[in-house]
Short mmCIF file of C-alpha atoms in Angstrom, two decimals:
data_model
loop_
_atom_site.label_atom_id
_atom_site.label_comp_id
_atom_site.label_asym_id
_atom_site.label_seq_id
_atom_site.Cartn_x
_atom_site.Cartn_y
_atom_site.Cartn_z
CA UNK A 95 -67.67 -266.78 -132.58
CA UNK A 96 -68.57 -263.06 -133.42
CA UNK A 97 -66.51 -260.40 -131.36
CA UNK A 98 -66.42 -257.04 -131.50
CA UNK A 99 -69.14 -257.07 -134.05
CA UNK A 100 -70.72 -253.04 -133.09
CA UNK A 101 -68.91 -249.66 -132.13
CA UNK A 102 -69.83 -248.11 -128.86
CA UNK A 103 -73.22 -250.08 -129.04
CA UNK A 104 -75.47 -249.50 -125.24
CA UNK A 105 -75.15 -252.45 -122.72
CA UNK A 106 -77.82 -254.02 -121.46
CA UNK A 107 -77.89 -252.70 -117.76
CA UNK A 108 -77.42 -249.21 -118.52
CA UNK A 109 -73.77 -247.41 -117.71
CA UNK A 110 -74.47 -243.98 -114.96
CA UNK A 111 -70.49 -243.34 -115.28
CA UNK A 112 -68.59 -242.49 -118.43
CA UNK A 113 -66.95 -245.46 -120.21
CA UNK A 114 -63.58 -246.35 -120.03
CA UNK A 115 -63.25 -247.46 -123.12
CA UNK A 116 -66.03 -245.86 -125.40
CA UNK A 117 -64.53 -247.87 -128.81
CA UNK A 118 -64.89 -251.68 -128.70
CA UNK A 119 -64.81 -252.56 -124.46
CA UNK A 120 -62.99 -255.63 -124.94
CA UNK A 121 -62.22 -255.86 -121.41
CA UNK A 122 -65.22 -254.65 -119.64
CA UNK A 123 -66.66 -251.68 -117.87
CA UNK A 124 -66.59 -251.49 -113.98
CA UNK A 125 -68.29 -248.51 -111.94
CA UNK A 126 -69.61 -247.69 -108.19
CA UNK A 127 -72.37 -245.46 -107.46
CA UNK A 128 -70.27 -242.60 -107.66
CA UNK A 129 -68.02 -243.01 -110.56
CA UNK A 130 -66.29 -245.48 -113.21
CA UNK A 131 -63.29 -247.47 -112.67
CA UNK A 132 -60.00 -247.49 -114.84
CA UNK A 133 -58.38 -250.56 -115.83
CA UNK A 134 -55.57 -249.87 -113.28
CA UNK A 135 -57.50 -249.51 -109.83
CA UNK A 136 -58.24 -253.35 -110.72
CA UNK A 137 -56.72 -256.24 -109.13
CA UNK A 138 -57.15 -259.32 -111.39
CA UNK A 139 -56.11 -262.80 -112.53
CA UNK A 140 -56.22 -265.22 -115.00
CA UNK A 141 -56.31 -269.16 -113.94
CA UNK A 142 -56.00 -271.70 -117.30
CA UNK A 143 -58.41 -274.61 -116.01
CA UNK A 144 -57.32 -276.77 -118.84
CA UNK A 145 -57.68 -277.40 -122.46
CA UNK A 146 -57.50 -280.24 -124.71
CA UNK A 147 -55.34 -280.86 -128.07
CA UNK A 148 -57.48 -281.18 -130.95
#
């Protein structure tokens, strides 16, 4: 799986705000009309729905 394979490349729908995190956005951009959100004015979680052994 390629990650992180370009440097501040443009996203596909087109960011009004600045970025939060103009080097590699590994974990995402978020905005409103009127301006970008930081990382901390999120509420998020993660939920494991399962994996297998290989």
């Amino acid at each position: 799986m390629p990650a992180n394979d370009d440097i501040q490349a443009d996203f596909s729908i087109v960011k009004k705000q600045l970025r939060a995190d103009p080097i590699d956005n590994q974990r995402g951009e978020f905005e409103t009309g009127q301006r970008g959100l930081r990382f901390n004015e999120l509420d998020w979680d993660v939920t494991l729905l399962g994996f297998d052994f290989l």
